mmCIF file of C-alpha atoms and ligand atoms in Angstrom:
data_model
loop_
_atom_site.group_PDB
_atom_site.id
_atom_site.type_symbol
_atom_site.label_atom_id
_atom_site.label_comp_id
_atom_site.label_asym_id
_atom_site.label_seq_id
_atom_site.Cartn_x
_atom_site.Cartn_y
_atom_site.Cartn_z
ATOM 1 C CA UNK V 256 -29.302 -46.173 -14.355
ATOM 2 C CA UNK V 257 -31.867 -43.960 -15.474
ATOM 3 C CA UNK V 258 -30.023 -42.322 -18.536
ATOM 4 C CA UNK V 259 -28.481 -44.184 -21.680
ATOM 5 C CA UNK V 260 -24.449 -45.367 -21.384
ATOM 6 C CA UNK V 261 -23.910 -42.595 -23.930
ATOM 7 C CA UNK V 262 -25.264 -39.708 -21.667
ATOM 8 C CA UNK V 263 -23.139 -41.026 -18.602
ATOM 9 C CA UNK V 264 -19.625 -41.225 -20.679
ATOM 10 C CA UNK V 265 -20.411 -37.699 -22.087
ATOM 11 C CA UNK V 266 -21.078 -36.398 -18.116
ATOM 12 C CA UNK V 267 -17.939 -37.942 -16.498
ATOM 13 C CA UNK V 268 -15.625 -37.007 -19.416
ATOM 14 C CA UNK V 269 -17.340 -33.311 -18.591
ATOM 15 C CA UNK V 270 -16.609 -33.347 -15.096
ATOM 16 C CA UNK V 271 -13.093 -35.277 -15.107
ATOM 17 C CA UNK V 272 -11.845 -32.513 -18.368
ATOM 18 C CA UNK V 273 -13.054 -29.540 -15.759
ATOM 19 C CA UNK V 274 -11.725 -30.932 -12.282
ATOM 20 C CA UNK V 275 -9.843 -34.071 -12.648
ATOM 21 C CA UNK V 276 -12.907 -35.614 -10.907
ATOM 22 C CA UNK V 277 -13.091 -39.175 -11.645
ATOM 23 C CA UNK V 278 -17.081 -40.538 -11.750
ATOM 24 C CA UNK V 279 -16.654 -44.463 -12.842
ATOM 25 C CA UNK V 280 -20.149 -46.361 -13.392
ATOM 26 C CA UNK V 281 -20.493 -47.528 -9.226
ATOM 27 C CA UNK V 282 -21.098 -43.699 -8.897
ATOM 28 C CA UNK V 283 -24.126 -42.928 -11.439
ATOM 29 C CA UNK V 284 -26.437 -42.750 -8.723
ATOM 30 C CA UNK V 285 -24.282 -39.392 -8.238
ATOM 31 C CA UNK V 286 -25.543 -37.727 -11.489
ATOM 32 C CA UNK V 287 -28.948 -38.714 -10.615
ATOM 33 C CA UNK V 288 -29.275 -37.451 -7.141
ATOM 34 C CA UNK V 289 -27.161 -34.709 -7.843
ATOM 35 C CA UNK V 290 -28.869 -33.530 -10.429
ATOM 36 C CA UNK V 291 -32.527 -34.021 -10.153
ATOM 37 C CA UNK V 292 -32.670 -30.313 -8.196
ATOM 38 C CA UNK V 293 -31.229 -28.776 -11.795
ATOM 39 C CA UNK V 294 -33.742 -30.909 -13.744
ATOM 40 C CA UNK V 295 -36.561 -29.778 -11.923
ATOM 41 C CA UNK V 296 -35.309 -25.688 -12.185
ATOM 42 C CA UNK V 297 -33.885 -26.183 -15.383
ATOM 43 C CA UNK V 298 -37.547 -27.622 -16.678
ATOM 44 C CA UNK V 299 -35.590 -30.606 -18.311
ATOM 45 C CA UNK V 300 -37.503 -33.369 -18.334
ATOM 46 C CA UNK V 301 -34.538 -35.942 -17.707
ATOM 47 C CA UNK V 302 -30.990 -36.363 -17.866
ATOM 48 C CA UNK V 303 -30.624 -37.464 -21.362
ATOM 49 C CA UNK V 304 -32.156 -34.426 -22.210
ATOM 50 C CA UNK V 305 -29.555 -32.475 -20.186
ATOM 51 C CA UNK V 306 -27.063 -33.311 -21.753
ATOM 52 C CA UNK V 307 -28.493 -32.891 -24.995
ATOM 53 C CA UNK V 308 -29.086 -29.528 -23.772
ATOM 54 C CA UNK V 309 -25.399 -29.555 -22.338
ATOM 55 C CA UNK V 310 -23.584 -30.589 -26.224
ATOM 56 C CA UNK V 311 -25.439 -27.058 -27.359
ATOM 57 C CA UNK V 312 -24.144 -24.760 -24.180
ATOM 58 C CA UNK V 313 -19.851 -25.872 -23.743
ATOM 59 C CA UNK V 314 -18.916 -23.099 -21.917
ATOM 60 C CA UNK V 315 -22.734 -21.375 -20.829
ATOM 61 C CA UNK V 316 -23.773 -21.109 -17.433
ATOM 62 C CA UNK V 317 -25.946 -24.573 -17.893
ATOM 63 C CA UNK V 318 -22.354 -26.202 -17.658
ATOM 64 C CA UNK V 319 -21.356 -24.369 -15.170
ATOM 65 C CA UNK V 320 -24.175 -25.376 -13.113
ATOM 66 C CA UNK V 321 -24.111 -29.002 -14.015
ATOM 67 C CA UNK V 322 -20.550 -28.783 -12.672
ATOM 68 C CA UNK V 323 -21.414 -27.333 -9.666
ATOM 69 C CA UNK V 324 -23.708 -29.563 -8.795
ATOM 70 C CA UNK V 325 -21.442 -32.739 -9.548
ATOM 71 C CA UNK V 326 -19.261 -31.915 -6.949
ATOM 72 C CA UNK V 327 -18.916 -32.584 -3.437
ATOM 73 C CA UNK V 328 -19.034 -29.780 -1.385
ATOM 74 C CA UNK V 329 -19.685 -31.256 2.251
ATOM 75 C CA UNK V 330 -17.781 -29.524 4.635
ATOM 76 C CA UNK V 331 -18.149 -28.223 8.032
ATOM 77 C CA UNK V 332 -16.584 -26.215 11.124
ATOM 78 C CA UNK V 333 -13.903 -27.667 13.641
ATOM 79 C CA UNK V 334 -14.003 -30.359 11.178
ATOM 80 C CA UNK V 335 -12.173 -33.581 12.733
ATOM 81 C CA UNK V 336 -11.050 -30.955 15.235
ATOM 82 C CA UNK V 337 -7.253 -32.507 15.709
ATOM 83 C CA UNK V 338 -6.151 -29.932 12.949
ATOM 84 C CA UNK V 339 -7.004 -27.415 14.908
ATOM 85 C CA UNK V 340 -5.926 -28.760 17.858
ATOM 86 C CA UNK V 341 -2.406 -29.505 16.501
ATOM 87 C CA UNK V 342 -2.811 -25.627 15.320
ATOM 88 C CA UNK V 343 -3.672 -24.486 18.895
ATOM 89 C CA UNK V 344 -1.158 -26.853 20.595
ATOM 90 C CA UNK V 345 2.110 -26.586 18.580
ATOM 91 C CA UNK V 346 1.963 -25.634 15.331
ATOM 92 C CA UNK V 347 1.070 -21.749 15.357
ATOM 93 C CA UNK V 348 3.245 -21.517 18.683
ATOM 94 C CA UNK V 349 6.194 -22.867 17.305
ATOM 95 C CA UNK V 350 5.447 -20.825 13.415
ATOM 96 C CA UNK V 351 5.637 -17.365 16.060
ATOM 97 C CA UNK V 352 8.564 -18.113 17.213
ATOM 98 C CA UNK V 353 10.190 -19.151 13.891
ATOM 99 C CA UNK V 354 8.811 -16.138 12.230
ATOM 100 C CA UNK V 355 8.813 -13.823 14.860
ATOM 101 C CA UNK V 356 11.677 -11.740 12.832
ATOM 102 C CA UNK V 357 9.288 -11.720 9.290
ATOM 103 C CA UNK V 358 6.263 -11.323 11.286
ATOM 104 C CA UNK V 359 4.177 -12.955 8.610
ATOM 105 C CA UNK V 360 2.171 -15.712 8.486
ATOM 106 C CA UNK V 361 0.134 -17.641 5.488
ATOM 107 C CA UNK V 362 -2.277 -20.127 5.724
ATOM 108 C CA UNK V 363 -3.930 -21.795 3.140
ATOM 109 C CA UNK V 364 -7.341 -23.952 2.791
ATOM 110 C CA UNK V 365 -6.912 -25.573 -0.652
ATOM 111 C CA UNK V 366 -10.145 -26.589 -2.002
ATOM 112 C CA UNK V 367 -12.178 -24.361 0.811
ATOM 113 C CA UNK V 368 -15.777 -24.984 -0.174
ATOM 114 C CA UNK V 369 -17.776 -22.633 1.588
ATOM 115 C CA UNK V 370 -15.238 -21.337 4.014
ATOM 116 C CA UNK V 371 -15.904 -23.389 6.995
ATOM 117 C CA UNK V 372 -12.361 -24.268 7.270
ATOM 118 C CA UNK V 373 -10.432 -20.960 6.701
ATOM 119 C CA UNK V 374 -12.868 -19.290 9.002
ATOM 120 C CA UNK V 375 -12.109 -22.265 11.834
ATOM 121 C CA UNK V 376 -8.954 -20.750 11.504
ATOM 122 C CA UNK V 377 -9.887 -17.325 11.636
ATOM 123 C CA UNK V 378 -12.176 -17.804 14.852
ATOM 124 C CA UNK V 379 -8.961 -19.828 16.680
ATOM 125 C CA UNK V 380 -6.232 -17.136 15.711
ATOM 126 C CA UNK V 381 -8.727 -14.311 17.432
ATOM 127 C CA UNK V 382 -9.484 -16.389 20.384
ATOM 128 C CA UNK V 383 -5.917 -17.960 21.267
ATOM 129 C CA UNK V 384 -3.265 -16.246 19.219
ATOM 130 C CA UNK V 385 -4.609 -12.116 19.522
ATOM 131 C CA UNK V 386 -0.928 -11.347 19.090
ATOM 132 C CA UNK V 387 -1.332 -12.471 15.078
ATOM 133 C CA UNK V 388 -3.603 -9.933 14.160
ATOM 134 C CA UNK V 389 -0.640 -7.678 14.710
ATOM 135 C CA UNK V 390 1.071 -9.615 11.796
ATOM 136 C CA UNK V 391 0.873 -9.811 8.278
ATOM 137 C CA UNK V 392 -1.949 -12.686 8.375
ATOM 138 C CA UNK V 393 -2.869 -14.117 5.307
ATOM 139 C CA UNK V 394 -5.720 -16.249 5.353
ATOM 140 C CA UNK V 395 -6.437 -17.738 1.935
ATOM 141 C CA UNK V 396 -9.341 -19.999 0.648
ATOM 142 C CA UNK V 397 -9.418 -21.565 -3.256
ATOM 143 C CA UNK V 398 -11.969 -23.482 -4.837
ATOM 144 C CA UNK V 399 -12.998 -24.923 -8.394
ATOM 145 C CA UNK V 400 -16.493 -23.690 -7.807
ATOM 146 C CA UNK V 401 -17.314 -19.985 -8.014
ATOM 147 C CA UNK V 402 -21.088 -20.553 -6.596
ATOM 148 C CA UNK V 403 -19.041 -22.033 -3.274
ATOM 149 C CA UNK V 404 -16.504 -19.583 -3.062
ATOM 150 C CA UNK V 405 -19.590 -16.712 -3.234
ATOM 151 C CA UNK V 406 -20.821 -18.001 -0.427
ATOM 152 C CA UNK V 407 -17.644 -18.215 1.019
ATOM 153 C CA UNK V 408 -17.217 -14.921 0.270
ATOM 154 C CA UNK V 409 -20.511 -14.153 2.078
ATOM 155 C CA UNK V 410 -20.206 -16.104 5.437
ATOM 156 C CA UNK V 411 -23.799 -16.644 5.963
ATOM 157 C CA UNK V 412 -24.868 -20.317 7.664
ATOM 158 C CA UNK V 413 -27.919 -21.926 7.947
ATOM 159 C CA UNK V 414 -28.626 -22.754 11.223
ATOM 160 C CA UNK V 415 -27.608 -26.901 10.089
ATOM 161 C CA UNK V 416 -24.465 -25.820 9.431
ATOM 162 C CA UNK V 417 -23.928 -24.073 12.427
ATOM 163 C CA UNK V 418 -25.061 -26.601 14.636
ATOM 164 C CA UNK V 419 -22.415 -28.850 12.764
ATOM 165 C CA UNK V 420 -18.812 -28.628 14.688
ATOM 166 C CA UNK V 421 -19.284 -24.967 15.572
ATOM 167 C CA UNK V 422 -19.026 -24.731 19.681
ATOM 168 C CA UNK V 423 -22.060 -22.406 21.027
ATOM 169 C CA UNK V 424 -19.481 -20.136 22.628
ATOM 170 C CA UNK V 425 -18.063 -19.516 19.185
ATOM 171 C CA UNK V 426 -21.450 -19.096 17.503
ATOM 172 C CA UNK V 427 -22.429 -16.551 20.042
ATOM 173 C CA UNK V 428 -19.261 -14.377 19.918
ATOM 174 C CA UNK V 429 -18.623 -14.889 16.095
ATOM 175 C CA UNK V 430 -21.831 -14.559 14.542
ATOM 176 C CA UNK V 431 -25.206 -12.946 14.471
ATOM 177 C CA UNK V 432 -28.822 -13.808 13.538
ATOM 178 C CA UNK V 433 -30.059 -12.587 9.827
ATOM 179 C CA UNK V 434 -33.452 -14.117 9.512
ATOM 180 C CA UNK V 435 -32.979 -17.671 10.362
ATOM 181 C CA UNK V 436 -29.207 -17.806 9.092
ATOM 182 C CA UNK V 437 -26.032 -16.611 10.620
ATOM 183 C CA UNK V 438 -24.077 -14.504 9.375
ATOM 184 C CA UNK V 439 -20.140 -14.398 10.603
ATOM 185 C CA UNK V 440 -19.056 -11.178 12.229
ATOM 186 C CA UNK V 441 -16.916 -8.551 9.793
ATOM 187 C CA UNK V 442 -13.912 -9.113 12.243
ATOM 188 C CA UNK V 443 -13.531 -12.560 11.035
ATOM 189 C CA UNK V 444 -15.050 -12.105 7.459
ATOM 190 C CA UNK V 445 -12.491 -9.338 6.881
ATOM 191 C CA UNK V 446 -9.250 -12.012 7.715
ATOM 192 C CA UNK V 447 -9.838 -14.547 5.066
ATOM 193 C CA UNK V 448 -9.741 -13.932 1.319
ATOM 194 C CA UNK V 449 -10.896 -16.562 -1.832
ATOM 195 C CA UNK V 450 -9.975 -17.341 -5.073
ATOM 196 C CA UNK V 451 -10.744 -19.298 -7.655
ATOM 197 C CA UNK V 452 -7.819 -22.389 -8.767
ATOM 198 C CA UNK V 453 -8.371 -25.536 -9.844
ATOM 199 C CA UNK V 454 -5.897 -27.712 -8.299
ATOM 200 C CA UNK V 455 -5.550 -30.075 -11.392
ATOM 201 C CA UNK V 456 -4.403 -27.460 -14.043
ATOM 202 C CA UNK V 457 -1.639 -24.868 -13.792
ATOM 203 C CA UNK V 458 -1.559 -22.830 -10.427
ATOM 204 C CA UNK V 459 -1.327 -18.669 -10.276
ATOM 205 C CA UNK V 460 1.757 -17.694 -8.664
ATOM 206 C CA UNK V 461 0.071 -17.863 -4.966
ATOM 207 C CA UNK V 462 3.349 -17.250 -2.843
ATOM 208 C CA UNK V 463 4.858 -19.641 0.296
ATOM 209 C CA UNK V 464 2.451 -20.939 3.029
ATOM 210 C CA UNK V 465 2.979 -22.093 6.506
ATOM 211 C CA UNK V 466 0.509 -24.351 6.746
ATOM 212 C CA UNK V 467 -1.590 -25.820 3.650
ATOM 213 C CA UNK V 468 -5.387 -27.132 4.303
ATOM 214 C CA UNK V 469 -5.750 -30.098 1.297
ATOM 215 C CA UNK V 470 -8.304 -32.076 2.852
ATOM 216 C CA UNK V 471 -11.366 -34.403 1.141
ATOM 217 C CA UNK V 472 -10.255 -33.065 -2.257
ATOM 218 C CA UNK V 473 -7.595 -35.874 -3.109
ATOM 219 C CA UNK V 474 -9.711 -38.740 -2.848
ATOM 220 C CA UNK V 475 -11.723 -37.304 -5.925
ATOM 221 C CA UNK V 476 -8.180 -37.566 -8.187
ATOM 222 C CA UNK V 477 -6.596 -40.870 -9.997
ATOM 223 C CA UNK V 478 -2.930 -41.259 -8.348
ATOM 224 C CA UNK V 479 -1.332 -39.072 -11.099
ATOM 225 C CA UNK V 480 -2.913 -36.306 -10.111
ATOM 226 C CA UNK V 481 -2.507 -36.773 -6.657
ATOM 227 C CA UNK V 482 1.099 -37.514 -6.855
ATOM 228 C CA UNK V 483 1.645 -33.599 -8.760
ATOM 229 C CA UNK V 484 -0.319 -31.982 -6.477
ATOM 230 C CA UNK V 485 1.363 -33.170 -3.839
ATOM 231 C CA UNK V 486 4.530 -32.005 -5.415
ATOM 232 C CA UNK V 487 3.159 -28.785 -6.426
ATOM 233 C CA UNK V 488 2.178 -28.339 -2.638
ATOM 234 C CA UNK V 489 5.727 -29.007 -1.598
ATOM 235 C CA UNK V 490 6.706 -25.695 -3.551
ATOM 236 C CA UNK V 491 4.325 -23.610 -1.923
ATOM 237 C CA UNK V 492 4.766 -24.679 1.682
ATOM 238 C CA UNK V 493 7.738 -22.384 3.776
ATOM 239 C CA UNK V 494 10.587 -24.373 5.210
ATOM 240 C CA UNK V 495 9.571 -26.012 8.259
ATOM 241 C CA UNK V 496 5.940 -25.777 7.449
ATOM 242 C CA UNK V 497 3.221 -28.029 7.620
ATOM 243 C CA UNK V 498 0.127 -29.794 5.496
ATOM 244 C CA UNK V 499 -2.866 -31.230 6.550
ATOM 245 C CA UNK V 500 -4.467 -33.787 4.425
ATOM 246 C CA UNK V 501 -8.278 -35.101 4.975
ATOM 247 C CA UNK V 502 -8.898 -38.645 7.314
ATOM 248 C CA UNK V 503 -8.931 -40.781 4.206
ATOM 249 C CA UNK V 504 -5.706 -39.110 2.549
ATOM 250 C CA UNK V 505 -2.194 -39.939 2.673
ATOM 251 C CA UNK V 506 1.282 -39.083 1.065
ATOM 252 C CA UNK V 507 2.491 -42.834 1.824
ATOM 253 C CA UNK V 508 2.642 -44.433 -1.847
ATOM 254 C CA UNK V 509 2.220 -40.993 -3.292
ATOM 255 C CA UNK V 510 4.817 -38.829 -2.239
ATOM 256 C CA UNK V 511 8.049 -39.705 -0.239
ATOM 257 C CA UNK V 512 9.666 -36.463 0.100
ATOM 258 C CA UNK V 513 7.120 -35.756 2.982
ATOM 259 C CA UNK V 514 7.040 -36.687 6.505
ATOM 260 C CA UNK V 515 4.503 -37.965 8.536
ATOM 261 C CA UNK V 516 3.931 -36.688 11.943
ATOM 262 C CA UNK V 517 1.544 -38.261 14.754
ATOM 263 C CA UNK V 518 -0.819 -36.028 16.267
ATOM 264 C CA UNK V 519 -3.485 -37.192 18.211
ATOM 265 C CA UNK V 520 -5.255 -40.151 16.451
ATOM 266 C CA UNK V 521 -4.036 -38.817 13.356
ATOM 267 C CA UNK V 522 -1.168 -37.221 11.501
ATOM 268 C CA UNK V 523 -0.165 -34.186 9.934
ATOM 269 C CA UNK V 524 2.814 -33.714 7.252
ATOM 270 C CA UNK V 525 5.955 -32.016 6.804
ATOM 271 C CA UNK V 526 7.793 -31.895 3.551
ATOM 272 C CA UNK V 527 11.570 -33.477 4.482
ATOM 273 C CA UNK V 528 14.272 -30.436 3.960
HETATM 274 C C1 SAM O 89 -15.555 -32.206 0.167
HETATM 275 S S1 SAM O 89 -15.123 -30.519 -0.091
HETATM 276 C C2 SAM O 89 -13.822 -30.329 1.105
HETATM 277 C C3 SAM O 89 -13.899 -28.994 1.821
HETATM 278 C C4 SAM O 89 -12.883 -28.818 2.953
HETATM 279 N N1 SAM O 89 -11.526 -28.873 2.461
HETATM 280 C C5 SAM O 89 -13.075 -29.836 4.041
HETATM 281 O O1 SAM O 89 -12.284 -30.784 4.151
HETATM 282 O O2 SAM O 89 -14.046 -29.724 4.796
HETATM 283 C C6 SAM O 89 -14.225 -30.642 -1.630
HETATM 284 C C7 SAM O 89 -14.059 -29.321 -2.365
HETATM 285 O O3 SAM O 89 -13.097 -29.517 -3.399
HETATM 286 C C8 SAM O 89 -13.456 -28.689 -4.487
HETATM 287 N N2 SAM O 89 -12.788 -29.195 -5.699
HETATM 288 C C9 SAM O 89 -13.072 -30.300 -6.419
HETATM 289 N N3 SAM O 89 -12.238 -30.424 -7.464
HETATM 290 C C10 SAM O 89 -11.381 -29.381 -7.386
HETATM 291 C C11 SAM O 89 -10.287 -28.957 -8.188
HETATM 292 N N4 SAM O 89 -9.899 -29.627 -9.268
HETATM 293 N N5 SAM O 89 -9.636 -27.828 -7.821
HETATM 294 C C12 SAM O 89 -10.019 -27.125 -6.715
HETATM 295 N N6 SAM O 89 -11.051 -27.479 -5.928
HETATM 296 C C13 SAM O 89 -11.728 -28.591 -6.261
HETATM 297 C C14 SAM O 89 -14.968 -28.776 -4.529
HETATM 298 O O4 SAM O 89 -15.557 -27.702 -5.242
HETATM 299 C C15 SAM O 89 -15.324 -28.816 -3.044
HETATM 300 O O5 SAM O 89 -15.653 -27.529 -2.569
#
């Protein structure tokens, strides 16, 4: 490691104090690769120094953008498509017949990143569900990270990330060229909306949700924190509703007031009534 023992106990107790993030010593390379962009437009000259620079600025945007950059933002559209197919397939068929009376339905993509997710959903309600727009729809996207959830907010892709998940048929009816980004249409932009929560301290009163999006955020939390999350998820999710955890996440050893349903090659989760 490239920066003394001191420096990398001083960054993970930063980034595990902010977002419950836990960076043990097999992940130093992290701070490194992640943060060599910041060194070079920060004009540090290495990490050590960074944090030096960090122990003068607690709460100034240099934190903030140390932060930032420490997490794990990957994300994409259609990602591991079964959600979406279990969405498509039974899930938002059987949620408008169940709240056909309310007419109102609330989604949720918990730790959004920059949007991909909430606007998969978006796209799919406007292409096989039209009769939802005529509902309350409430399409809802949280991160930790205000600089994600701006761009979020935003909508615009590089052409990467459109090429990532995101059928052509989609891209063409969805989206349209700004330079060499894309930028989503205003009839999907307008459906979603994003806040900022961190998931690991006390939540805002955010109202019930039909289905909850908590994917490739868990794996970042020791079991504790996983285990109240979980719980806390359980008091936001509508009778009958549903979550959706990320390929490497489970409620099995965590949480045993949910239950497991097979879909596809995977599973999605139902908290028991
Ligand atoms: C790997 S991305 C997952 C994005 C999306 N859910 C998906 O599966 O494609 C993880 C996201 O979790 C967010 N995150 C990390 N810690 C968090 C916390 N304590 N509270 C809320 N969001 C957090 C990060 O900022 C990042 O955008």
């Amino acid at each position: 490691m490239n920066f003394s023992p001191s420096t990398f106990a001083y960054l993970a107790r930063m980034v595990r104090e902010h977002s419950a993030i836990v960076l043990d010593e097999s992940k130093s390379y992290l701070f490194e690769s992640r943060l060599g962009p910041l060194l070079y437009s920060e004009g540090v000259s290495d990490i050590d120094e960074l944090a030096h620079r960090l122990r003068d600025d607690r709460f100034g945007p240099l934190r903030r953008k140390v932060l930032d950059a420490m997490t794990n933002n990957e994300t994409w559209f259609f990602r591991d498509l079964y959600p979406f197919e279990a969405l498509k397939a039974t899930i938002l068929p059987e949620r408008m017949r169940s709240r056909e009376n309310e007419k109102t339905l609330s989604i949720w993509s918990a730790a959004c990143s920059s949007g991909q997710e909430i606007y998969t959903v978006a796209m799919l309600i406007r292409e096989h569900f039209p009769g939802l727009l005529n509902w309350r729809l409430t399409l809802l996207g949280t991160d930790i990270s205000e600089a994600i959830l701006e761009r979020a907010r935003a909508g615009i892709y590089s052409q990467l990330e459109v090429n990532r998940g995101l059928p052509a048929l989609m891209l063409a009816r969805y989206f349209r060229q700004v330079g060499r980004d894309w930028k989503l249409e205003k009839s999907i932009l307008e459906m979603a909306g994003f806040r900022w929560i961190n998931l690991s301290s006390a939540w805002p009163p955010l109202g019930c949700f039909d289905v909850v999006f908590l994917r490739n955020v868990l794996i970042y939390f020791p079991l504790e924190v996983r285990r109240e999350i979980l719980a806390q998820v359980r008091q936001v999710i509508r009778p009958g509703g549903y979550l959706f955890l990320g390929a490497a996440e489970t409620t099995l050893n965590l949480d045993d007031r949910y239950e497991r349903i097979p879909f596809q090659t995977s599973f999605y989760y139902q908290p028991k009534s």
